[in-house]
JSON list of C-alpha atoms in Angstrom, two decimals:
[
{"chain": "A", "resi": 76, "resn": "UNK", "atom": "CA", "xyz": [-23.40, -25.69, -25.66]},
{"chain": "A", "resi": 77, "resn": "UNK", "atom": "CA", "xyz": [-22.02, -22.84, -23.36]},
{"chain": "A", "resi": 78, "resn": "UNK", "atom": "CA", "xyz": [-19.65, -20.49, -24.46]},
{"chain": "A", "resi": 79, "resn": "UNK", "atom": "CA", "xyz": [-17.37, -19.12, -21.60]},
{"chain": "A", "resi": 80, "resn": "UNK", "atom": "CA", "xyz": [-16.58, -15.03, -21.89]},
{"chain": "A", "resi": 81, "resn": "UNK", "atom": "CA", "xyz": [-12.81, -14.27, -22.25]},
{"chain": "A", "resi": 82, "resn": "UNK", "atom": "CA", "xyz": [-11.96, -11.90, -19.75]},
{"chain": "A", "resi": 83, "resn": "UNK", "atom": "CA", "xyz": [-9.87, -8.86, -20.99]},
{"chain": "A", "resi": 84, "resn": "UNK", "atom": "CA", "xyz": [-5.99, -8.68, -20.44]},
{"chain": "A", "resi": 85, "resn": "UNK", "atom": "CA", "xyz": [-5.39, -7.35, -16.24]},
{"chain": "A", "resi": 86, "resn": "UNK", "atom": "CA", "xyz": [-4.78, -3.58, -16.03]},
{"chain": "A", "resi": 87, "resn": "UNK", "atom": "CA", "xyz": [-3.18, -4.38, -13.19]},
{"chain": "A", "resi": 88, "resn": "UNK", "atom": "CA", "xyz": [0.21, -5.86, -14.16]},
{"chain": "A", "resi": 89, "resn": "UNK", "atom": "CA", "xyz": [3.17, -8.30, -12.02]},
{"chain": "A", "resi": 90, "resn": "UNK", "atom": "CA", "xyz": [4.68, -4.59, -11.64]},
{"chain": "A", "resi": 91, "resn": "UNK", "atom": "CA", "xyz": [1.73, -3.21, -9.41]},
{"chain": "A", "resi": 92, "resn": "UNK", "atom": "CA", "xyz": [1.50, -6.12, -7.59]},
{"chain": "A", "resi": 93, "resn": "UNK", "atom": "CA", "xyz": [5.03, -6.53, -6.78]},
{"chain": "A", "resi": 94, "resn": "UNK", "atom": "CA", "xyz": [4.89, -3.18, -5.36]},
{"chain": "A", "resi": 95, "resn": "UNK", "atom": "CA", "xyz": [1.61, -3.82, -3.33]},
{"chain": "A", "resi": 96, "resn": "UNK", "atom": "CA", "xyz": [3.28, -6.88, -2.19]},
{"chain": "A", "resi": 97, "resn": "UNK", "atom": "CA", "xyz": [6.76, -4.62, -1.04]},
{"chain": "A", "resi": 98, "resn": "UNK", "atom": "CA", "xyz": [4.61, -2.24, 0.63]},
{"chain": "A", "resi": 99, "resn": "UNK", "atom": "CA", "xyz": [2.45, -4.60, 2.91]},
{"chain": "A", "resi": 100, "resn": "UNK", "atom": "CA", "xyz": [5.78, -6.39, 3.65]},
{"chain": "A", "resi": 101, "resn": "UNK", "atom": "CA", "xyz": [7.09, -2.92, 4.85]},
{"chain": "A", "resi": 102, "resn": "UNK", "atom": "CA", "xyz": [3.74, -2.55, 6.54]},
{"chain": "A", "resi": 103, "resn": "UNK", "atom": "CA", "xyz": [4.18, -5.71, 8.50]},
{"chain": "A", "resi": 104, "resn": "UNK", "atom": "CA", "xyz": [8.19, -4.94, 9.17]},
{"chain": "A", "resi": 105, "resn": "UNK", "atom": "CA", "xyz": [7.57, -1.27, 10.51]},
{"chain": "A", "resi": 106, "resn": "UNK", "atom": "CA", "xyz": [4.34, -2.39, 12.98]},
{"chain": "A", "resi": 107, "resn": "UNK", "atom": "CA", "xyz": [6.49, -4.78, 14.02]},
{"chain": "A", "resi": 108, "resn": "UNK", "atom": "CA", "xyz": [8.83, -2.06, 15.78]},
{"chain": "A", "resi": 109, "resn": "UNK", "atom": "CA", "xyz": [6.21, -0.89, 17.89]},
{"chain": "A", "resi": 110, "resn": "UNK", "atom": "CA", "xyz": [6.62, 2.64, 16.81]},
{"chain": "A", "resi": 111, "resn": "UNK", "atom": "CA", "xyz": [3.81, 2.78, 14.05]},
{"chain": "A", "resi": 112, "resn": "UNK", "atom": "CA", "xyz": [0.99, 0.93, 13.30]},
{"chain": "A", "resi": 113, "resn": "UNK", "atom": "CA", "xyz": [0.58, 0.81, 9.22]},
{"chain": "A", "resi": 114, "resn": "UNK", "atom": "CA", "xyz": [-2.47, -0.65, 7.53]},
{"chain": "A", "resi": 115, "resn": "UNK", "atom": "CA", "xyz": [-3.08, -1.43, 4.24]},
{"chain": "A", "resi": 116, "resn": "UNK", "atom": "CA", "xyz": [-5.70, -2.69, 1.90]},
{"chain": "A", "resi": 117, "resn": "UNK", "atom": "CA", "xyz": [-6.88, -3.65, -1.61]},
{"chain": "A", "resi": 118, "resn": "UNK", "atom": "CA", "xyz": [-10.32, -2.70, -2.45]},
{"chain": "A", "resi": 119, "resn": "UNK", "atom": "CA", "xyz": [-11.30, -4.38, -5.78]},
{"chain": "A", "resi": 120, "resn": "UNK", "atom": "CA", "xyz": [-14.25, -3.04, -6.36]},
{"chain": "A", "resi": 121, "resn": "UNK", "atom": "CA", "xyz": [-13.14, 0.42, -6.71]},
{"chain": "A", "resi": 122, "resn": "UNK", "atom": "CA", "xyz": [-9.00, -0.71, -7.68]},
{"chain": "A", "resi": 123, "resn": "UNK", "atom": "CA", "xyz": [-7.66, 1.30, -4.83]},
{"chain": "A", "resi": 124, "resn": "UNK", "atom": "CA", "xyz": [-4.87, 0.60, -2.26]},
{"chain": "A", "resi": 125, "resn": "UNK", "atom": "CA", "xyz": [-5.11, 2.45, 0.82]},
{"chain": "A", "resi": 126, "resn": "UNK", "atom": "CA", "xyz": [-1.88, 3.20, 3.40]},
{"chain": "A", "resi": 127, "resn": "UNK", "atom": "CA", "xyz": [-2.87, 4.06, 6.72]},
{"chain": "A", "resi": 128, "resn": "UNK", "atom": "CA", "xyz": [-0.10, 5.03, 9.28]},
{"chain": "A", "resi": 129, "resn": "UNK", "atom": "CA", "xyz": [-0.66, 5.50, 13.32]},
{"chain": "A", "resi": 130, "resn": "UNK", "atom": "CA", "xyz": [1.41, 5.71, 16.26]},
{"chain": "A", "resi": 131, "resn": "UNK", "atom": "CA", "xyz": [0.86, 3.24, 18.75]},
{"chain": "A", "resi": 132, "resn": "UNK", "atom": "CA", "xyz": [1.29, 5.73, 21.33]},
{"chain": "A", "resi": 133, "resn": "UNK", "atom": "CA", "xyz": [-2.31, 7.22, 20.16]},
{"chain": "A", "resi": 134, "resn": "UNK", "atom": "CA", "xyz": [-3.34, 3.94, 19.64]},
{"chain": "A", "resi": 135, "resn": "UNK", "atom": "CA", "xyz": [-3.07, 3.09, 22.97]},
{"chain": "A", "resi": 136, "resn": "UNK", "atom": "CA", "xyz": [-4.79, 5.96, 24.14]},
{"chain": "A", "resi": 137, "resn": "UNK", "atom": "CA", "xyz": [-7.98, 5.23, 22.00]},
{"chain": "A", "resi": 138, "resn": "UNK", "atom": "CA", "xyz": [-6.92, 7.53, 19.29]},
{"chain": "A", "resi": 139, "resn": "UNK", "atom": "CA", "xyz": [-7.34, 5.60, 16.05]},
{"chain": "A", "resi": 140, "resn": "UNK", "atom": "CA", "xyz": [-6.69, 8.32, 13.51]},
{"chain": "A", "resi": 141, "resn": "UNK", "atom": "CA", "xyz": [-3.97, 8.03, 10.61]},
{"chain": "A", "resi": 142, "resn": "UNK", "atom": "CA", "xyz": [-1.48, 10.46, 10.99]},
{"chain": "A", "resi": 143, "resn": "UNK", "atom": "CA", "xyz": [-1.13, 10.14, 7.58]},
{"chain": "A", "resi": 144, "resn": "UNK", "atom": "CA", "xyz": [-2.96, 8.62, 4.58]},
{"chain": "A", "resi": 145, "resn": "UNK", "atom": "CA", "xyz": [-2.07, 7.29, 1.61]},
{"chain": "A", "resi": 146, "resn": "UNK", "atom": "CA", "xyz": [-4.30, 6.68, -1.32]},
{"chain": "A", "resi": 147, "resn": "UNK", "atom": "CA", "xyz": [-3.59, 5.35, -4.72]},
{"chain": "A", "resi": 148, "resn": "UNK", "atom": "CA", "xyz": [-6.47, 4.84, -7.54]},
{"chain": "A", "resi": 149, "resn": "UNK", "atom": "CA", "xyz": [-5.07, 1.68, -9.65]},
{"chain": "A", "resi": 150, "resn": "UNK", "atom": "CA", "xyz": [-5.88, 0.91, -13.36]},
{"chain": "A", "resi": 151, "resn": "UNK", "atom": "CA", "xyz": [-9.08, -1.35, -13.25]},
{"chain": "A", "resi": 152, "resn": "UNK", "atom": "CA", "xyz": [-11.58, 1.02, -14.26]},
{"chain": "A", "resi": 153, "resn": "UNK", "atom": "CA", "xyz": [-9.12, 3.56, -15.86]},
{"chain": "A", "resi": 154, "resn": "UNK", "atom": "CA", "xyz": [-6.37, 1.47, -17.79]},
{"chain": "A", "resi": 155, "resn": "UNK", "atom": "CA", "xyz": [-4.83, 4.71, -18.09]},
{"chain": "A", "resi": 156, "resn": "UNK", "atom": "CA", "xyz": [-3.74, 5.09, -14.63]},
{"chain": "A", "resi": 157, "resn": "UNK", "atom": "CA", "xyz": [-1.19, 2.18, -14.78]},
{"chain": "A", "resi": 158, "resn": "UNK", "atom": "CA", "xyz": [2.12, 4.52, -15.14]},
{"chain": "A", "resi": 159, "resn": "UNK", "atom": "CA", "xyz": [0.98, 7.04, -12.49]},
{"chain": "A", "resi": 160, "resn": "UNK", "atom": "CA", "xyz": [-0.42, 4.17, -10.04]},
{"chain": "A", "resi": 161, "resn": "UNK", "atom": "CA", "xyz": [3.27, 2.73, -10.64]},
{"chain": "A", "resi": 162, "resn": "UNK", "atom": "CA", "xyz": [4.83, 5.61, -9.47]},
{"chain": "A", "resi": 163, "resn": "UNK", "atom": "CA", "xyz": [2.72, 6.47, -6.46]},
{"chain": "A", "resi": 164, "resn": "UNK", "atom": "CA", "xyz": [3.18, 3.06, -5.35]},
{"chain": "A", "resi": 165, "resn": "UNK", "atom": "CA", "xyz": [6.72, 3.71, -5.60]},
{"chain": "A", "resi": 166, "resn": "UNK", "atom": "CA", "xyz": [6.54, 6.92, -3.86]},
{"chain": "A", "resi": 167, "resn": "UNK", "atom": "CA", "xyz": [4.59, 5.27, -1.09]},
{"chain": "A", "resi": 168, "resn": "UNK", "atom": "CA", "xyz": [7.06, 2.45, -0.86]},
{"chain": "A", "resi": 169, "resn": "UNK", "atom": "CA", "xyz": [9.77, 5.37, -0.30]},
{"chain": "A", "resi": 170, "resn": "UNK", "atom": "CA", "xyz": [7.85, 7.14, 2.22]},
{"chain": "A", "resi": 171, "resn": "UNK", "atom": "CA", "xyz": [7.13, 3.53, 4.42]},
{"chain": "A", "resi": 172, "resn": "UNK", "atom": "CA", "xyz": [10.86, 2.87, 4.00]},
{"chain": "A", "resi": 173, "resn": "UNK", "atom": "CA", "xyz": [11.76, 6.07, 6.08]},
{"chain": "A", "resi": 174, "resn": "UNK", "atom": "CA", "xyz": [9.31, 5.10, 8.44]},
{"chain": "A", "resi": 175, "resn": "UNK", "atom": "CA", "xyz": [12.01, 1.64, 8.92]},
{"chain": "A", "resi": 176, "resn": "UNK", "atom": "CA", "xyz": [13.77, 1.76, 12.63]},
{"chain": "A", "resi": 177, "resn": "UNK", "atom": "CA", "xyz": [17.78, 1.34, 12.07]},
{"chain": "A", "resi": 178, "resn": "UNK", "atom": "CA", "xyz": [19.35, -1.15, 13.52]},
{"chain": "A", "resi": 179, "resn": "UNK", "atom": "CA", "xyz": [21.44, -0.33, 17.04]},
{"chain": "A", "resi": 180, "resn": "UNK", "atom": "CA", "xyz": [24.18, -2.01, 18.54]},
{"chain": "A", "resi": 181, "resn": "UNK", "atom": "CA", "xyz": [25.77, -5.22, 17.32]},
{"chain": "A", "resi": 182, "resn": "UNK", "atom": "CA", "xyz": [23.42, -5.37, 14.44]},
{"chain": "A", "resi": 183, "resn": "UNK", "atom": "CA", "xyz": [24.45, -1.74, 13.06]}
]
C-alpha cells in the first residue's frame, strides 16, 4: 500500500492571485492601446512575478529593453513574504493603471 504525501497549505493565497490575475488583465488592456507593450510572467520555480513595460515605438525600432521593470519575490520559499508581496502587487497594479489611455470623444 502507497501512502500519498499531503502537500502543505499554498503560501500563495486567492489574494495574490487575484492580483496577478488584475495585473495581466491590465497588461493585456494597456498593449492593446498601442502605446506600451507590458509583459508579465510567473516563474514557479523561484515564486516571482515579473512586469516588463516597453514602448512600441522602440519596439519597432529593434529596441527591446523595458523602460521599466517590475519585480516581486512571492511567498513560496519565504511564507513570510505574503503581506509585502500583497502590497507590491498592489503597488504594481497602481503603477499599470496610470499607464491606462483615457477614453476621448463620445466615450469620455
Amino acid at each position: 500500500m502507497t501512502t500519498v504525501a499531503q502537500l502543505p497549505a499554498p503560501a500563495l493565497t486567492q489574494a495574490h492571485r487575484d492580483a496577478m490575475a488584475y495585473i495581466q488583465d491590465l497588461a493585456i488592456t494597456i498593449s492593446l492601446q498601442a502605446t506600451y507593450a507590458v509583459s508579465t510572467e510567473y516563474a514557479g520555480h523561484v515564486h516571482t512575478f515579473n512586469v516588463d513595460v516597453m514602448l512600441f515605438s522602440d519596439t519597432a525600432l529593434g529596441n527591446f529593453k523595458a523602460r521599466k521593470v517590475l519585480y516581486v519575490s512571492l511567498p513560496g520559499r519565504a511564507p513570510y513574504m505574503g503581506e509585502q508581496a500583497l502590497r507590491e502587487l498592489q503597488a504594481i497594479a497602481r503603477e499599470l493603471e496610470a499607464l491606462l489611455t483615457p477614453p476621448t470623444g463620445d466615450a469620455a
